[in-house]
CSV table of C-alpha atoms in Angstrom, one decimal:
chain,number,residue,atom,x,y,z
A,255,MET,CA,-4.0,4.1,-14.2
A,256,VAL,CA,-0.5,3.6,-12.8
A,257,SER,CA,-0.4,3.8,-9.0
A,258,GLU,CA,0.7,7.2,-7.8
A,259,MET,CA,2.6,5.5,-5.0
A,260,ILE,CA,5.4,4.4,-7.3
A,261,ASN,CA,7.4,6.6,-9.7
A,262,GLN,CA,10.5,6.3,-11.8
A,263,GLU,CA,12.8,7.5,-8.9
A,264,THR,CA,11.5,4.7,-6.7
A,265,VAL,CA,12.2,2.1,-9.3
A,266,THR,CA,15.7,3.5,-9.9
A,267,ALA,CA,16.4,3.6,-6.2
A,268,MET,CA,15.3,0.0,-5.9
A,269,LEU,CA,17.6,-1.2,-8.6
A,270,LEU,CA,20.6,0.9,-7.6
A,271,GLY,CA,20.0,0.0,-3.9
A,272,HIS,CA,20.1,-3.7,-5.0
A,273,ALA,CA,23.2,-3.2,-7.2
A,274,VAL,CA,25.1,-1.3,-4.6
A,275,GLY,CA,24.3,-3.9,-1.9
A,276,ASP,CA,25.4,-6.6,-4.3
A,277,ALA,CA,28.7,-4.8,-5.2
A,278,MET,CA,29.4,-4.2,-1.5
A,279,GLY,CA,29.1,-7.9,-0.8
A,280,VAL,CA,30.9,-9.4,-3.8
A,281,PRO,CA,34.4,-9.0,-2.5
A,282,VAL,CA,33.6,-10.7,0.8
A,283,GLU,CA,31.2,-13.4,-0.4
A,284,LEU,CA,31.6,-16.5,1.7
A,285,ALA,CA,33.9,-14.7,4.2
A,286,SER,CA,33.4,-15.9,7.8
A,287,ARG,CA,31.7,-13.5,10.2
A,288,TRP,CA,34.5,-13.7,12.7
A,289,ARG,CA,36.9,-12.6,10.0
A,290,LEU,CA,34.7,-9.6,9.1
A,291,GLU,CA,34.5,-8.7,12.8
A,292,ASP,CA,38.3,-8.2,12.7
A,293,ASN,CA,38.2,-6.3,9.3
A,294,PRO,CA,34.6,-5.1,8.7
A,295,VAL,CA,33.5,-3.7,5.4
A,296,THR,CA,32.9,0.1,5.8
A,297,GLU,CA,33.2,1.3,2.2
A,298,MET,CA,33.2,-0.1,-1.3
A,299,ARG,CA,36.0,-2.7,-1.8
A,300,GLY,CA,37.3,-4.6,-4.8
A,301,TYR,CA,38.8,-7.9,-5.8
A,302,GLY,CA,38.5,-10.4,-3.0
A,303,ALA,CA,36.3,-13.4,-3.6
A,304,HIS,CA,35.7,-12.9,-7.3
A,305,ALA,CA,38.8,-10.8,-8.3
A,306,GLN,CA,36.5,-8.0,-9.7
A,307,PRO,CA,37.2,-4.2,-9.4
A,308,PRO,CA,35.4,-2.1,-6.9
A,309,GLY,CA,31.7,-1.5,-7.6
A,310,SER,CA,31.2,-4.8,-9.5
A,311,TRP,CA,27.8,-6.3,-9.1
A,312,SER,CA,27.2,-10.0,-9.7
A,313,GLY,CA,24.7,-12.3,-11.3
A,314,ASP,CA,22.2,-11.2,-8.6
A,315,THR,CA,21.9,-7.9,-10.4
A,316,SER,CA,22.5,-9.3,-13.9
A,317,LEU,CA,19.5,-11.6,-13.7
A,318,THR,CA,17.3,-8.7,-12.3
A,319,ILE,CA,18.1,-6.4,-15.2
A,320,ALA,CA,17.8,-9.3,-17.7
A,321,THR,CA,14.2,-9.7,-16.4
A,322,MET,CA,13.6,-6.0,-16.6
A,323,ASP,CA,14.9,-5.9,-20.2
A,324,SER,CA,12.5,-8.6,-21.3
A,325,LEU,CA,9.5,-7.1,-19.6
A,326,SER,CA,10.4,-3.7,-21.2
A,327,ARG,CA,10.6,-5.1,-24.7
A,328,ARG,CA,7.8,-7.7,-24.5
A,329,LYS,CA,5.4,-5.8,-22.1
A,330,ILE,CA,4.2,-9.2,-20.8
A,331,PHE,CA,5.7,-12.1,-19.0
A,332,ASP,CA,7.3,-13.9,-21.9
A,333,TYR,CA,9.1,-16.7,-20.1
A,334,GLU,CA,10.8,-17.9,-23.3
A,335,ASP,CA,12.3,-14.4,-23.8
A,336,ILE,CA,13.3,-14.1,-20.2
A,337,MET,CA,15.1,-17.5,-20.4
A,338,CYS,CA,16.8,-16.3,-23.6
A,339,ASN,CA,18.1,-13.3,-21.7
A,340,PHE,CA,19.4,-15.6,-19.0
A,341,VAL,CA,21.2,-17.6,-21.6
A,342,ASN,CA,22.7,-14.4,-23.0
A,343,TRP,CA,24.0,-13.6,-19.5
A,344,TYR,CA,25.2,-17.1,-18.8
A,345,SER,CA,27.1,-17.8,-22.0
A,346,GLY,CA,27.3,-14.4,-23.7
A,347,ASN,CA,28.4,-12.0,-20.9
A,348,LEU,CA,25.4,-9.7,-21.4
A,349,PHE,CA,23.8,-7.8,-18.6
A,350,THR,CA,27.1,-7.8,-16.7
A,351,ALA,CA,29.2,-5.2,-14.8
A,352,ASN,CA,32.5,-5.9,-16.5
A,353,ASP,CA,31.4,-7.8,-19.6
A,354,ILE,CA,32.2,-11.1,-17.9
A,355,THR,CA,29.8,-13.5,-16.2
A,356,PHE,CA,30.6,-14.6,-12.7
A,357,ASP,CA,28.9,-16.0,-9.6
A,358,CYS,CA,26.3,-18.2,-11.3
A,359,ASP,CA,24.7,-20.5,-8.7
A,360,PRO,CA,24.6,-24.2,-9.7
A,361,VAL,CA,20.8,-24.4,-9.6
A,362,THR,CA,20.4,-21.5,-12.0
A,363,ALA,CA,23.1,-23.0,-14.2
A,364,GLU,CA,21.4,-26.4,-14.3
A,365,ALA,CA,18.0,-24.8,-15.2
A,366,ILE,CA,19.6,-22.8,-18.0
A,367,GLU,CA,21.3,-25.9,-19.3
A,368,ASN,CA,17.9,-27.7,-19.2
A,369,PHE,CA,16.4,-24.9,-21.3
A,370,LEU,CA,19.3,-25.1,-23.8
A,371,LYS,CA,18.7,-28.8,-24.1
A,372,GLY,CA,15.1,-28.2,-25.1
A,373,SER,CA,13.1,-28.0,-21.9
A,374,ARG,CA,10.2,-25.5,-21.9
A,375,PRO,CA,10.9,-22.5,-19.7
A,376,LEU,CA,8.5,-23.4,-16.9
A,377,ASP,CA,9.8,-27.0,-16.9
A,378,SER,CA,13.5,-26.0,-16.8
A,379,GLY,CA,13.7,-25.1,-13.1
A,380,ILE,CA,14.9,-27.5,-10.4
A,381,GLY,CA,12.3,-28.6,-7.9
A,382,ASP,CA,14.0,-31.0,-5.5
A,383,GLU,CA,14.5,-30.0,-1.8
A,384,TYR,CA,18.2,-29.3,-2.3
A,385,SER,CA,17.4,-26.6,-4.9
A,386,ASN,CA,16.1,-24.1,-2.2
A,387,GLU,CA,18.9,-21.6,-2.7
A,388,ASN,CA,18.5,-17.9,-3.4
A,389,GLY,CA,18.8,-17.7,-7.2
A,390,ALA,CA,15.1,-16.9,-7.8
A,391,LEU,CA,14.7,-14.6,-4.8
A,392,ILE,CA,17.4,-12.2,-6.0
A,393,ARG,CA,15.6,-11.4,-9.3
A,394,ILE,CA,12.0,-11.3,-8.3
A,395,SER,CA,11.6,-7.5,-7.7
A,396,PRO,CA,10.8,-6.6,-11.4
A,397,ALA,CA,7.6,-8.8,-11.1
A,398,VAL,CA,6.6,-6.7,-8.1
A,399,VAL,CA,7.0,-3.5,-9.9
A,400,TYR,CA,5.1,-4.8,-12.9
A,401,ILE,CA,2.2,-6.0,-10.8
A,402,PHE,CA,2.1,-2.9,-8.7
A,403,MET,CA,2.1,-0.6,-11.7
A,404,THR,CA,-0.6,-2.5,-13.6
A,405,ARG,CA,-2.8,-3.7,-10.8
A,406,GLY,CA,-1.9,-1.6,-7.7
A,407,ASN,CA,-1.4,-3.4,-4.4
A,408,ASN,CA,-3.7,-6.2,-5.6
A,409,PHE,CA,-1.6,-9.4,-5.3
A,410,ASP,CA,-4.4,-11.9,-6.0
A,411,ALA,CA,-3.9,-15.5,-7.0
A,412,GLU,CA,-3.2,-14.5,-10.6
A,413,ALA,CA,-0.5,-12.0,-9.6
A,414,MET,CA,1.0,-14.6,-7.3
A,415,THR,CA,1.1,-17.1,-10.1
A,416,LEU,CA,3.2,-14.6,-12.1
A,417,ILE,CA,5.7,-14.3,-9.3
A,418,HIS,CA,5.8,-18.1,-8.8
A,419,ASN,CA,6.3,-18.7,-12.6
A,420,LEU,CA,9.1,-16.2,-12.8
A,421,ALA,CA,10.8,-18.0,-9.9
A,422,LYS,CA,10.1,-21.5,-11.4
A,423,LEU,CA,12.2,-20.7,-14.4
A,424,THR,CA,15.2,-21.8,-12.3
A,425,HIS,CA,14.0,-22.7,-8.8
A,426,ALA,CA,10.7,-24.6,-8.7
A,427,HIS,CA,10.4,-26.0,-5.1
A,428,PRO,CA,7.4,-24.6,-3.2
A,429,ARG,CA,9.6,-23.4,-0.3
A,430,THR,CA,11.4,-21.1,-2.7
A,431,LEU,CA,8.1,-19.9,-4.2
A,432,ILE,CA,6.9,-19.0,-0.8
A,433,ALA,CA,10.1,-16.9,-0.1
A,434,CYS,CA,9.6,-15.1,-3.4
A,435,GLY,CA,6.0,-14.4,-2.5
A,436,ILE,CA,6.9,-13.1,1.0
A,437,TYR,CA,9.5,-10.8,-0.4
A,438,SER,CA,7.1,-9.6,-3.1
A,439,LEU,CA,4.3,-8.8,-0.6
A,440,VAL,CA,6.7,-6.9,1.7
A,441,LEU,CA,8.1,-4.9,-1.3
A,442,ALA,CA,4.5,-4.1,-2.4
A,443,GLU,CA,3.7,-2.7,1.0
A,444,ILE,CA,6.8,-0.5,0.8
A,445,PHE,CA,5.6,0.8,-2.6
A,446,ASP,CA,2.2,1.4,-1.0
A,447,GLY,CA,3.8,3.8,1.5
A,448,GLN,CA,4.0,1.7,4.6
A,449,ASN,CA,6.9,2.2,7.1
A,450,LEU,CA,9.3,-0.7,7.2
A,451,GLN,CA,7.9,-2.4,10.3
A,452,SER,CA,4.4,-2.2,9.0
A,453,ALA,CA,5.5,-3.3,5.5
A,454,ILE,CA,7.1,-6.4,6.8
A,455,SER,CA,4.3,-7.2,9.2
A,456,ASN,CA,1.6,-6.6,6.6
A,457,GLY,CA,3.5,-8.5,3.9
A,458,LEU,CA,4.0,-11.5,6.2
A,459,ASN,CA,0.4,-11.6,7.2
A,460,ARG,CA,-0.7,-11.4,3.6
A,461,ALA,CA,1.6,-14.2,2.8
A,462,LYS,CA,0.3,-16.3,5.7
A,463,ASN,CA,-3.3,-15.8,4.4
A,464,PHE,CA,-2.3,-16.9,1.0
A,465,TYR,CA,0.0,-19.8,1.7
A,466,SER,CA,-0.8,-21.4,5.1
A,467,GLU,CA,-3.9,-23.2,3.9
A,468,ASN,CA,-3.1,-23.4,0.2
A,469,PRO,CA,-2.8,-27.2,-0.6
A,470,ASP,CA,0.1,-26.5,-2.9
A,471,PHE,CA,2.1,-24.8,-0.1
A,472,LYS,CA,0.8,-25.5,3.4
A,473,ASP,CA,3.2,-28.4,4.0
A,474,GLU,CA,6.1,-26.0,3.5
A,475,TRP,CA,4.7,-23.0,5.4
A,476,HIS,CA,6.2,-24.1,8.8
A,477,HIS,CA,9.7,-23.3,7.5
A,478,TYR,CA,8.7,-19.6,8.0
A,479,ASP,CA,7.2,-19.8,11.5
A,480,LEU,CA,10.1,-17.9,13.0
A,481,PHE,CA,9.3,-14.9,10.9
A,482,PHE,CA,6.2,-14.5,13.0
A,483,ASP,CA,7.9,-14.7,16.4
A,484,LYS,CA,7.1,-11.5,18.3
A,485,ASP,CA,10.8,-11.2,19.2
A,486,PHE,CA,12.0,-11.8,15.6
A,487,ALA,CA,13.5,-8.3,15.3
A,488,ASN,CA,15.3,-8.8,18.6
A,489,LEU,CA,17.0,-12.0,17.7
A,490,PRO,CA,20.7,-11.8,18.5
A,491,GLU,CA,23.0,-11.7,15.4
A,492,LYS,CA,24.4,-15.1,16.3
A,493,ASN,CA,20.9,-16.6,15.5
A,494,ILE,CA,20.9,-15.0,12.0
A,495,VAL,CA,22.4,-17.5,9.5
A,496,SER,CA,23.9,-16.1,6.3
A,497,ARG,CA,24.1,-19.2,4.1
A,498,VAL,CA,22.7,-19.5,0.6
A,499,TYR,CA,19.5,-21.3,1.8
A,500,VAL,CA,16.6,-19.2,0.6
A,501,VAL,CA,14.8,-19.2,4.0
A,502,ASP,CA,17.9,-18.0,5.8
A,503,ASN,CA,18.6,-15.4,3.1
A,504,LEU,CA,15.1,-13.8,3.4
A,505,LYS,CA,15.2,-14.0,7.2
A,506,ALA,CA,18.6,-12.2,7.3
A,507,ALA,CA,17.4,-9.5,4.9
A,508,LEU,CA,14.3,-8.8,6.9
A,509,TRP,CA,16.2,-8.8,10.2
A,510,CYS,CA,18.7,-6.3,8.8
A,511,LEU,CA,15.9,-4.0,7.7
A,512,LEU,CA,14.2,-4.2,11.1
A,513,ASN,CA,17.5,-3.4,12.9
A,514,THR,CA,18.6,-0.4,11.0
A,515,ASP,CA,17.1,3.0,10.2
A,516,ASN,CA,19.0,4.1,7.1
A,517,TYR,CA,20.4,2.7,3.9
A,518,ARG,CA,24.1,2.8,4.7
A,519,ASP,CA,23.7,1.0,8.1
A,520,LEU,CA,21.5,-1.6,6.5
A,521,ILE,CA,24.0,-2.5,3.8
A,522,LEU,CA,26.9,-2.6,6.3
A,523,LYS,CA,25.0,-4.8,8.6
A,524,ALA,CA,24.0,-7.2,5.8
A,525,VAL,CA,27.4,-7.4,4.3
A,526,ASN,CA,29.2,-7.9,7.6
A,527,LEU,CA,27.1,-11.0,8.3
A,528,GLY,CA,29.5,-12.7,6.0
A,529,GLY,CA,28.6,-15.9,4.1
A,530,ASP,CA,26.2,-15.1,1.3
A,531,ALA,CA,26.9,-11.4,1.8
A,532,ASP,CA,26.2,-10.1,-1.7
A,533,THR,CA,22.8,-11.7,-1.9
A,534,ILE,CA,21.6,-10.6,1.5
A,535,ALA,CA,22.8,-7.1,0.9
A,536,ALA,CA,21.2,-7.1,-2.6
A,537,ILE,CA,17.7,-8.2,-1.6
A,538,SER,CA,17.6,-6.1,1.5
A,539,GLY,CA,19.3,-3.2,-0.4
A,540,GLY,CA,16.6,-3.2,-3.1
A,541,MET,CA,13.9,-2.9,-0.5
A,542,ALA,CA,15.8,-0.3,1.4
A,543,GLY,CA,16.4,1.7,-1.8
A,544,ALA,CA,12.7,1.7,-2.5
A,545,PHE,CA,11.9,2.8,1.0
A,546,TYR,CA,14.7,5.3,1.8
A,547,GLY,CA,15.1,6.7,-1.7
A,548,LEU,CA,18.1,7.7,-3.9
A,549,GLU,CA,19.2,10.4,-1.6
A,550,GLN,CA,20.1,7.9,1.1
A,551,ILE,CA,22.4,5.7,-1.1
A,552,PRO,CA,25.9,7.1,-0.3
A,553,ALA,CA,27.2,9.2,-3.2
A,554,GLU,CA,30.7,7.8,-2.7
A,555,TRP,CA,29.3,4.2,-3.2
A,556,LEU,CA,27.3,5.2,-6.3
A,557,ALA,CA,30.4,7.0,-7.7
A,558,VAL,CA,32.2,3.6,-7.8
A,559,LEU,CA,29.3,1.5,-9.0
A,560,ARG,CA,30.1,-0.1,-12.4
A,561,LYS,CA,27.8,0.9,-15.3
A,562,LYS,CA,25.6,3.2,-13.1
A,563,ASP,CA,24.3,5.0,-16.1
A,564,TYR,CA,23.3,1.7,-17.8
A,565,LEU,CA,21.4,0.6,-14.6
A,566,GLU,CA,19.6,3.9,-14.5
A,567,LYS,CA,18.5,3.6,-18.1
A,568,ILE,CA,17.3,0.0,-17.5
A,569,ALA,CA,15.2,1.3,-14.6
A,570,ALA,CA,13.9,4.3,-16.6
A,571,ASP,CA,13.0,2.2,-19.6
A,572,PHE,CA,11.2,-0.4,-17.4
A,573,TYR,CA,9.2,2.2,-15.6
A,574,ASN,CA,8.3,4.2,-18.7
A,575,THR,CA,7.2,1.1,-20.6
A,576,PHE,CA,4.3,0.6,-18.2
A,577,ALA,CA,3.7,4.3,-17.3
A,578,LYS,CA,3.1,5.1,-21.0
A,579,GLU,CA,0.7,2.1,-21.3
A,580,MET,CA,-1.4,2.8,-18.3
A,581,TYR,CA,-2.0,6.6,-18.5
């Protein structure tokens, strides 16, 4: 039976929370923090870094809904089908806010090109150390919903392999796979009804138990040591780096969650870090949406969000696919 701790509204809030955070950050992506200190983001803006109208979400959301669409249609992890959806986004402008593809990170682009040249889906991703950007982390949440709805909060080795394989379609380095695993376990704890502090603490401890002595991952685990510092939440903002590096992205997202107590403040804190503002706001915004619920996402931001009805339908179809099967 589907877990009673997750419902359609939670999935919708997660996706809209992600998309709103993404859209808030798109105009100021790569902006310096000092510049934003002088002109902070306080409401939905437009144009800026990518010359898109207000409310436009980027590839961060496009790849998430492309994954949801595949899972809804295939009802399983069909990696070939997921990669075909990525191709349709990359070269066909599908799954986009304004019927135009923008903000495709180079690692994702290279993986998609590898697939188009004939590589198998799980062999298409890039696995060198320099590939540890955030292009897998931003689209991993559908796997968490799928696993939670079909297995409950039971993220065993088989479930973690699903998460890792979904990431490996584009980003195959173990360090990135760990980041996706940590994110997934924290989000699962949110779905399970934990408060944010407990969800983050429990998720990190579950990740440590899984990765720290695993021969495939233990040599990379030390990159996440700071996450376990007892003063992690109290780190000064100057110590939070907002570049595209996956460890920094996840660290910034969790730090923002721990240092705010509502969705609006979370997004504004994330976006005004500057740098990779859209991704940090998207991944933290998805978790915050799931935790705080739809009612906390500002109505004035949702009113501007591009293709809101489309996103709501994607979330509803995704949830109902597995709700129907499991009851």
